[in-house]
Coordinates of C-alpha atoms and ligand atoms in Angstrom, one line a residue:
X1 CA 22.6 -21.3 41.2
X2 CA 23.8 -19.5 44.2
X3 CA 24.9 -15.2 43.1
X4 CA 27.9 -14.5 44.2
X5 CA 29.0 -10.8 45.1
X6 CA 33.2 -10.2 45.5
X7 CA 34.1 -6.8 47.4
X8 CA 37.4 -7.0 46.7
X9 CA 37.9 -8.5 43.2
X10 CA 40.4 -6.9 42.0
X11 CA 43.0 -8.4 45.2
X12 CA 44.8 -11.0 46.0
X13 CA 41.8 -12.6 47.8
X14 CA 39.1 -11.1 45.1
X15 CA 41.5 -12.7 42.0
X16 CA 41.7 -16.0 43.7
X17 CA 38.1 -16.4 44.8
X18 CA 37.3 -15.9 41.0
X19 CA 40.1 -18.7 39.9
X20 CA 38.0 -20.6 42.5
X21 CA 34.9 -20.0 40.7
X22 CA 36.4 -21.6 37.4
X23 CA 36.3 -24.8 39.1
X24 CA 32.4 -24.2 40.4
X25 CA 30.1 -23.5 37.4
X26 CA 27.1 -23.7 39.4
X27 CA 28.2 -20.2 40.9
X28 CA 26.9 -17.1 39.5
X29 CA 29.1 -14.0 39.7
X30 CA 26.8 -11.1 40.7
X31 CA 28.6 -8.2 41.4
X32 CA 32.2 -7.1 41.9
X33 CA 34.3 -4.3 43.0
X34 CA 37.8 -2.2 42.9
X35 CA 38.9 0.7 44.4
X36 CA 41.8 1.6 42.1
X37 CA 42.7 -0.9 39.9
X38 CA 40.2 -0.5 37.0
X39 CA 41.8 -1.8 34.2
X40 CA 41.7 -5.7 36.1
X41 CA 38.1 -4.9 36.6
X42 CA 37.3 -4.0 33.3
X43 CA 38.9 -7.2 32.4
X44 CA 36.8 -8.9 35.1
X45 CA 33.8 -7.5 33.9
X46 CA 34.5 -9.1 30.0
X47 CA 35.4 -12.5 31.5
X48 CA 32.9 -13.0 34.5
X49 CA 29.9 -10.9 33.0
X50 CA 29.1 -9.9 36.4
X51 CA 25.4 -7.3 36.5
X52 CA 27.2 -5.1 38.5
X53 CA 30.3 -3.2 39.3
X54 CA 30.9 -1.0 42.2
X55 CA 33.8 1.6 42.1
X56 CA 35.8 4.1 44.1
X57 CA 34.9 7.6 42.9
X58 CA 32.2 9.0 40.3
X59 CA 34.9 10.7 38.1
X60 CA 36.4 7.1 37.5
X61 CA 32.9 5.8 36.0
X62 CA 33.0 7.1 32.5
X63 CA 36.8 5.4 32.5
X64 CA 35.2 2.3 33.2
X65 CA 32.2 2.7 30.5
X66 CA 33.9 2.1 27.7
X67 CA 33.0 -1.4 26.2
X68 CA 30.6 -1.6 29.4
X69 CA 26.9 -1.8 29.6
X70 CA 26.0 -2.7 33.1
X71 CA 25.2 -0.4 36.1
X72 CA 28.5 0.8 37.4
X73 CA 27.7 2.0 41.5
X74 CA 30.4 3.9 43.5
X75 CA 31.7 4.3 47.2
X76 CA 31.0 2.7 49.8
X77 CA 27.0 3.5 48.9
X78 CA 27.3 1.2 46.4
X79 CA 29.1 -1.4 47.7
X80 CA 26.7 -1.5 50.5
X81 CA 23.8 -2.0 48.1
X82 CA 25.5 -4.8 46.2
X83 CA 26.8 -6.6 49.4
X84 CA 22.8 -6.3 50.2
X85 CA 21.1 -6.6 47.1
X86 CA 18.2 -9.2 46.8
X87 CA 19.4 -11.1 43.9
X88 CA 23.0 -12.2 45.9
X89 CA 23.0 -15.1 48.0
X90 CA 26.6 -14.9 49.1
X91 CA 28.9 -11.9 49.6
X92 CA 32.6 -12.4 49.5
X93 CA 34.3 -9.6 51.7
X94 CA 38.0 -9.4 50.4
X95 CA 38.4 -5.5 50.8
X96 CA 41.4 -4.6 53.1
X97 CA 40.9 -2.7 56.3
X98 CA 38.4 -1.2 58.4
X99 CA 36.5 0.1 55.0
X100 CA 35.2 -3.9 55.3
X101 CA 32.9 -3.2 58.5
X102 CA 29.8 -1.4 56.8
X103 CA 29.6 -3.9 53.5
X104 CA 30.0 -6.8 55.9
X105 CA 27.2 -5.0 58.1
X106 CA 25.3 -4.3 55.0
X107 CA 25.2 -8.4 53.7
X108 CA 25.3 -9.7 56.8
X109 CA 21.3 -7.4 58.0
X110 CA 20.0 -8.3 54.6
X111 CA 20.5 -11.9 55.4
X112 CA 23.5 -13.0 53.4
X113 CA 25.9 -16.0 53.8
X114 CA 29.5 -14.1 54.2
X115 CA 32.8 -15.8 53.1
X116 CA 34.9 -13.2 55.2
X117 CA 38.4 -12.5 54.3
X118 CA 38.3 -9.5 56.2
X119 CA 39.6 -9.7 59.4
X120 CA 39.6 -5.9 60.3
X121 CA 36.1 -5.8 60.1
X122 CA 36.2 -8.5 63.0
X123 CA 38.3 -6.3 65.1
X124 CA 37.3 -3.1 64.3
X125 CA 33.1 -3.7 65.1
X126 CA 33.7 -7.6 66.2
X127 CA 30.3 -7.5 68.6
X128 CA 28.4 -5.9 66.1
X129 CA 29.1 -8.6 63.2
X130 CA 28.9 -11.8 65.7
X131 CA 25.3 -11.0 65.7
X132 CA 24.9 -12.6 62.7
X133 CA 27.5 -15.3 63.7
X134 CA 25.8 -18.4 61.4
X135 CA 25.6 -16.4 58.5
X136 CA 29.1 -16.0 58.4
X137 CA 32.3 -18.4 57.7
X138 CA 36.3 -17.4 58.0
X139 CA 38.2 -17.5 54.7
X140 CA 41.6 -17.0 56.6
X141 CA 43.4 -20.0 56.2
X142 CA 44.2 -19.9 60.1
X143 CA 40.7 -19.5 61.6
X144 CA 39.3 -21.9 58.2
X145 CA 41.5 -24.5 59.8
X146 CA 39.8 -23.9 63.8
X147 CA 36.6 -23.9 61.8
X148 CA 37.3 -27.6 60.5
X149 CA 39.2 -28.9 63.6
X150 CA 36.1 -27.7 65.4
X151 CA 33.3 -28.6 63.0
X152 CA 31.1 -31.2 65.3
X153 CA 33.1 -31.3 68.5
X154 CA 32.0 -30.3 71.8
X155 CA 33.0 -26.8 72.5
X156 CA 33.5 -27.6 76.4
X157 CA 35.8 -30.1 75.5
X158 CA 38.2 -27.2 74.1
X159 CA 41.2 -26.5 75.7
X160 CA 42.7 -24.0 73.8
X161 CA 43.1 -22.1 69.9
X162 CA 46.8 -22.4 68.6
X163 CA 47.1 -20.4 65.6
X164 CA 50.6 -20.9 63.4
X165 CA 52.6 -17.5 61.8
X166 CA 54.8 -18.1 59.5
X167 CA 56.9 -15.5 61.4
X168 CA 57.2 -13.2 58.3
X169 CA 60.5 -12.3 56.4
X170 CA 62.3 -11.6 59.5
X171 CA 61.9 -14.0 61.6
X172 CA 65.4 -15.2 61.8
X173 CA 66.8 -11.8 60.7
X174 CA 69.0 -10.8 63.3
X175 CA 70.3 -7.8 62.2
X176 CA 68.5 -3.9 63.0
X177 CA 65.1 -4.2 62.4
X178 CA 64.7 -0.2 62.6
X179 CA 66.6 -0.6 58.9
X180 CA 64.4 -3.1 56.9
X181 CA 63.6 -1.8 53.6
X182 CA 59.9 -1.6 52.7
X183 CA 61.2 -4.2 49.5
X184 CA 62.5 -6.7 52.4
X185 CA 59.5 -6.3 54.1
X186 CA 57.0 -6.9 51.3
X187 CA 58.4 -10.1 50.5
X188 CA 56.8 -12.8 52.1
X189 CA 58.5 -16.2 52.4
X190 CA 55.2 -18.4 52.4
X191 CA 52.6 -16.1 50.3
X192 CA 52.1 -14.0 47.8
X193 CA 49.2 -11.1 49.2
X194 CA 48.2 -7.7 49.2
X195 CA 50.7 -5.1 50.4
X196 CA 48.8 -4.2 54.0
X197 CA 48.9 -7.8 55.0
X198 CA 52.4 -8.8 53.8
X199 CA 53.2 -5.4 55.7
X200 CA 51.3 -7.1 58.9
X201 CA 52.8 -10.0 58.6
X202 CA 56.2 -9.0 58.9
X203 CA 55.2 -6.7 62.3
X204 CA 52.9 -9.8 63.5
X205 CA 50.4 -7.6 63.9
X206 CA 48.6 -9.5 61.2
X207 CA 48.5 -12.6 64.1
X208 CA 47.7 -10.0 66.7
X209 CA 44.7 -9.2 64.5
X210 CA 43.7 -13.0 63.6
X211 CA 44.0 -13.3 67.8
X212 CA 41.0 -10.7 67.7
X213 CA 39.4 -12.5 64.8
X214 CA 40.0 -15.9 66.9
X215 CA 38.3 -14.3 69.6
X216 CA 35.3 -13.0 68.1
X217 CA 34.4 -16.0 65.8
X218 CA 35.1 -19.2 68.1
X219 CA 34.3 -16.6 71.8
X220 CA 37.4 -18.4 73.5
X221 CA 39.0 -15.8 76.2
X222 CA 42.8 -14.3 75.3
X223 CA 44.4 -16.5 77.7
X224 CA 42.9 -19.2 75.7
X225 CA 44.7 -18.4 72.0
X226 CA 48.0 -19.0 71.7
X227 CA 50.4 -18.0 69.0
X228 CA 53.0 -20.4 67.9
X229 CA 55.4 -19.8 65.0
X230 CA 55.6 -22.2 62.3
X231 CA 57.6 -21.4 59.4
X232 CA 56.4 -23.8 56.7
X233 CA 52.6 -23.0 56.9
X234 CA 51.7 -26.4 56.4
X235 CA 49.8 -26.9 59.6
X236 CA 47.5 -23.9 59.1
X237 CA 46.3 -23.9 62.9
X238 CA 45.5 -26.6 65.8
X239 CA 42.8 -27.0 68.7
X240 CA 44.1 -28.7 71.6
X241 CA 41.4 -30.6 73.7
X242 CA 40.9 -31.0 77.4
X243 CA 42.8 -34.5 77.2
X244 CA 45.9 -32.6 75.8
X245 CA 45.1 -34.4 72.4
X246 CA 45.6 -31.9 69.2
X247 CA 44.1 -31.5 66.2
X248 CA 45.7 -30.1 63.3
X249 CA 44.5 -28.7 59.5
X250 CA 47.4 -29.5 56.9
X251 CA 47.2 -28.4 53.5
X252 CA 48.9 -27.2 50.6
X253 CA 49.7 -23.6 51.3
X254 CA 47.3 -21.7 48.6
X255 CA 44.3 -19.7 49.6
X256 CA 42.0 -21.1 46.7
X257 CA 41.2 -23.8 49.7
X258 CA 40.4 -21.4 52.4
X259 CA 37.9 -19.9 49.7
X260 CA 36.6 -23.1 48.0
X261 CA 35.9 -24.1 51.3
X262 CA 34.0 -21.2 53.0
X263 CA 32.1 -20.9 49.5
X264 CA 31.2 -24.6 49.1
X265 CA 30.2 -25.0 53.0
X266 CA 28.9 -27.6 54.5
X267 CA 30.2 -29.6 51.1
X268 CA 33.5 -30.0 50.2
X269 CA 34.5 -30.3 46.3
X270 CA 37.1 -31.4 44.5
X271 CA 39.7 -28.5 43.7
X272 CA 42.5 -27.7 40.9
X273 CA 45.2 -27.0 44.0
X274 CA 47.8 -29.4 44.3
X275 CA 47.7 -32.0 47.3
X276 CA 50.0 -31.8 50.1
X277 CA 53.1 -34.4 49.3
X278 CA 53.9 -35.9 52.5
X279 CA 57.4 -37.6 50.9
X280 CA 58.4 -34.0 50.0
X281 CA 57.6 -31.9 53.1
X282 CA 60.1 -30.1 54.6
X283 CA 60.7 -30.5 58.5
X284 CA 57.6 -28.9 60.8
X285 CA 59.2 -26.6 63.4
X286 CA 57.6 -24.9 65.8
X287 CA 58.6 -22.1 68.4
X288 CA 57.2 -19.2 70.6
X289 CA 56.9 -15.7 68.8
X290 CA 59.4 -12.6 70.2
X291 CA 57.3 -10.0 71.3
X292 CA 60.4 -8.0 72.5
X293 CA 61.3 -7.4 68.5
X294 CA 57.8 -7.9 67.4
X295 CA 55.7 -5.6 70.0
X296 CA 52.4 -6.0 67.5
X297 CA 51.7 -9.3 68.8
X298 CA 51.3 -7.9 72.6
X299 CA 49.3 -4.9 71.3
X300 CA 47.0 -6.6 69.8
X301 CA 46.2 -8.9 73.1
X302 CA 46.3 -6.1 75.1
X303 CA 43.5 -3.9 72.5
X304 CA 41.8 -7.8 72.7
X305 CA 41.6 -7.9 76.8
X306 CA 40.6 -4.1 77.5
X307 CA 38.1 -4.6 74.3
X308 CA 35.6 -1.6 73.5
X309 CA 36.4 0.5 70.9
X310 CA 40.3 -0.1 71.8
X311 CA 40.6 -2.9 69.0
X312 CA 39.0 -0.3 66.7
X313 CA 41.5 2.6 67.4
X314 CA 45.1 -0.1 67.8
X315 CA 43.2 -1.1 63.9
X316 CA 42.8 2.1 62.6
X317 CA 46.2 3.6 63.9
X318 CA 48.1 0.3 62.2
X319 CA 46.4 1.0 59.0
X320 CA 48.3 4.9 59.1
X321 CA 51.6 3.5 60.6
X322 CA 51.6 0.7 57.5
X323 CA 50.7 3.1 54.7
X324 CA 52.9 5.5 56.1
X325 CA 56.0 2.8 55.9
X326 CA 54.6 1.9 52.1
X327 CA 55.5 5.4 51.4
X328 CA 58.3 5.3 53.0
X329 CA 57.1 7.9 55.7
X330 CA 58.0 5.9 58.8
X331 CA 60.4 3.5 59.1
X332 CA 59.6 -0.1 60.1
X333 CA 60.1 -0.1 63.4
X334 CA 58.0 3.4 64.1
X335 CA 55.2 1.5 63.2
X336 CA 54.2 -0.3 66.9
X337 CA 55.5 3.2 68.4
X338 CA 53.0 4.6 66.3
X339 CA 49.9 2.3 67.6
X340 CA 51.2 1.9 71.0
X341 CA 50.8 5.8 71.5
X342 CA 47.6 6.0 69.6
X343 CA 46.6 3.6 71.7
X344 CA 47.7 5.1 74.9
X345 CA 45.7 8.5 74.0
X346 CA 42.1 6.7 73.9
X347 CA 40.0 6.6 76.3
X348 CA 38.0 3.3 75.3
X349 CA 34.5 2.9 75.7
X350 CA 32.3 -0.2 76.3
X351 CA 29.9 -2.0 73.6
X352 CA 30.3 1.2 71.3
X353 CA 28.1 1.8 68.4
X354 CA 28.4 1.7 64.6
X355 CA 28.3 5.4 64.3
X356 CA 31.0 5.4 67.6
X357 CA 33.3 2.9 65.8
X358 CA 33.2 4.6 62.5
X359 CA 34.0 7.8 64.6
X360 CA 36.8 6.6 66.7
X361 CA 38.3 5.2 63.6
X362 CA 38.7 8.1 62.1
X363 CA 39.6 10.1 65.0
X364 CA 43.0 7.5 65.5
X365 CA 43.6 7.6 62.2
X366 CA 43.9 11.9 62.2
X367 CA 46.2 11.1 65.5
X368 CA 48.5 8.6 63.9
X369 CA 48.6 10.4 60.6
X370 CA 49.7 13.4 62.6
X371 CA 52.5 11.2 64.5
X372 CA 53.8 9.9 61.2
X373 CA 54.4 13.4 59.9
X374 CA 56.2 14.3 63.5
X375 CA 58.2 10.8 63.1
X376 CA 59.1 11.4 59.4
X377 CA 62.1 13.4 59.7
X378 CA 63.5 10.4 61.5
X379 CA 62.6 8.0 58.7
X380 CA 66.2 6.0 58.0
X381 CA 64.8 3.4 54.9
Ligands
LIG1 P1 44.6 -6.5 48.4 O1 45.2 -5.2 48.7 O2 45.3 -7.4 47.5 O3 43.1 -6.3 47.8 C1 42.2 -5.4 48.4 C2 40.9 -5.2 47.5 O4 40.1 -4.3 48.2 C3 41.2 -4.7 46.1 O5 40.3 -5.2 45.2 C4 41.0 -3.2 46.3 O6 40.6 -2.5 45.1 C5 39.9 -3.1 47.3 N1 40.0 -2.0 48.3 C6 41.1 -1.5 48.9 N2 40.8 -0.5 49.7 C7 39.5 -0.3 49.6 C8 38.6 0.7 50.1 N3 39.0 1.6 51.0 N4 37.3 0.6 49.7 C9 36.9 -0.3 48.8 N5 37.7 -1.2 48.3 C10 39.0 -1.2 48.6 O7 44.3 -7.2 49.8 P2 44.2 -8.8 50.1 O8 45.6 -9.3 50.4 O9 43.4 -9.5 49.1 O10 43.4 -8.8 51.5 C11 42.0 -8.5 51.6 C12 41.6 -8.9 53.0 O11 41.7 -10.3 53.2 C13 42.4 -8.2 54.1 O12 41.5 -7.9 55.2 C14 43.4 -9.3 54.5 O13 43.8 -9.2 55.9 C15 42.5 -10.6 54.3 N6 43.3 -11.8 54.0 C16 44.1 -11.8 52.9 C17 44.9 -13.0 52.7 C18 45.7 -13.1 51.4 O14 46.3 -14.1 51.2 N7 45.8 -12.0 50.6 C19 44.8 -14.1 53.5 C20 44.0 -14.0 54.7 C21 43.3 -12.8 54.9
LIG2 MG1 45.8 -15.7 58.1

């Protein structure tokens, strides 16, 4: 009976991995964590019975106590010692942002299988988690799709990675993007997720970051990903081999299968998601992003190419710029400006360290923070 760990549990990811765990008995659900949201892990706790719960802060813990008799840990301490405790076999990583890079560390040295939902984890210390690159598999849908299209084939016979966008909310919005509400822009056409991602999705600089993530997990070269928008997510991303042929991973668009997937690999079960009906699809269209209104895209490459800690900083600074445009700080289209001089400030160095990431982080996120205060009185949303 394989012990699970969800970092996460309480988001979009964490609450679907445990409505994928209904369906698999023979999983054990070892530990879980929130950050804020402790009333749903409460809840959690009743229902799943986990042995342990890691939250945010110590003053939250006696909150939490009541009706609850097992160890509750906090910060990041604690969920580095759940992500690395002996009794868990598998660590699910569904925490959002760069916050993901020392739990993933954490499972990933003490020998744990990681189902990794976290993809600025990837981008923010990418060499330092591919050194443990077959104890981990993707749970984002795009680069769970390469995974399959790629299981058992030759990697010299690759040609390229084509990973499918939805495009976001505005893709055909032609009006002034410098005016989206942060309501229009948290409304996803395609899914239903946390509020950073929906946030990234609608900039592209969620792709930009799955370009990194692409990079990182299947060590193809930037020239050799391609972005291609696809507004129906059905086809969840392609490989195209040296003979031109392409291979393509279809599915019903629900990130229970992503999950089920990384959690039941090498098998493959049977699952309560819907199959894809093939008499009821709509029409599969294709075409090439627009950097010009979406610059996050072309950021992202260029943090990928120059590499170092430069993926780190462009990560960190987006994660300011987007909370910043939550609040309603900075309006949508400050957000790449925000990055793009972030970015242009650092100095980035080669094959940096754990302590050197973690450093640099913070030091873009004091620069961007400082921007988005300068930018604010010329917030129009
Ligand atoms: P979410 O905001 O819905 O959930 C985030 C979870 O992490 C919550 O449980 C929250 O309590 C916890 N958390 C937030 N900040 C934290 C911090 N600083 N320290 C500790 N815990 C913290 O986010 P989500 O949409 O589930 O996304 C999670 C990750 O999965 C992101 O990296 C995202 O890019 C990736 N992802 C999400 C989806 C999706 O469909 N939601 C798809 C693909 C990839
Ligand atoms: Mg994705």
């Amino acid at each position: 009976m394989p012990n699970i760990a969800i970092l996460g549990s309480t988001g979009s990811i964490g609450t679907q991995t445990l409505q994928v765990l209904n369906d698999l008995p023979d999983y054990q659900v070892f530990g879980i964590s929130a950050h804020k949201n402790l009333g749903l892990l409460q809840e959690q706790i009743h229902k799943y019975k986990p042995n342990i719960a890691v939250i945010n802060g110590k003053e939250d813990v006696h909150l939490l106590k009541k009706g609850v008799d097992i160890p509750i840990w906090v910060g990041e301490d604690g969920l580095c010692e759940l992500a690395s405790h002996p009794s868990v076999d598998v660590v699910v990583i569904a925490l959002v942002g760069a916050a993901g890079l020392k739990p993933t560390l954490a499972a990933l040295s003490a020998g744990k299988k990681v189902a990794l939902a976290n993809k600025e984890s990837l981008v923010a210390g990418g060499h330092l988690v591919m050194k443990y690159d077959k104890q981990l598999i993707p749970i984002d849908s795009e680069h769970s799709a390469l995974w399959q299209c790629l299981d058992g084939r030759n990697p010299d016979e690759v040609h390229s990675l084509i990973l499918t966008a939805s495009g976001g909310p505005f893709h055909t919005f032609a009006g002034d993007l410098s005016k989206v509400t942060v309501e229009a822009a948290l409304k996803h056409p395609n899914w239903d997720m946390g509020g950073k991602i929906t946030i990234d999705s609608a900039t592209l600089m969620n792709k930009g970051l799955e370009v990194i993530e692409a990079h990182w997990l299947f060590g193809r070269d930037y020239e050799d990903i391609q972005v291609v928008i696809h507004p129906q997510s059905i086809i969840h991303s392609m490989v195209r081999f040296r003979d031109g042929s392409i291979l393509a991973q279809m599915a019903t668009t629900d990130m229970q299968l992503p999950i089920q997937y990384a959690l039941t690999y090498p098998n493959m079960k049977t699952g309560s998601v819907p199959h894809l009906d093939l008499w009821n699809l709509p029409d599969l269209t294709f075409s090439k992003p627009d950097i010009n209104r979406f610059p996050c895209l072309a950021l992202a490459y260029k943090a990928g190419r120059v590499g170092g800690t430069l993926p780190t900083v462009m990560n960190a600074a987006n994660e300011v710029a987007v909370a910043a445009f939550i609040q309603r700080q900075l309006g949508f289209s400050q957000i790449p400006n925000v990055i793009e001089e972030v970015m242009s400030k650092h100095k980035p160095i080669d094959n940096p360290s754990l302590s050197q990431i973690l450093a640099y982080d913070q030091e873009a996120r004091l620069m961007a923070n400082d921007l988005c205060v300068r930018l604010k009185g010329r917030v129009i949303n």
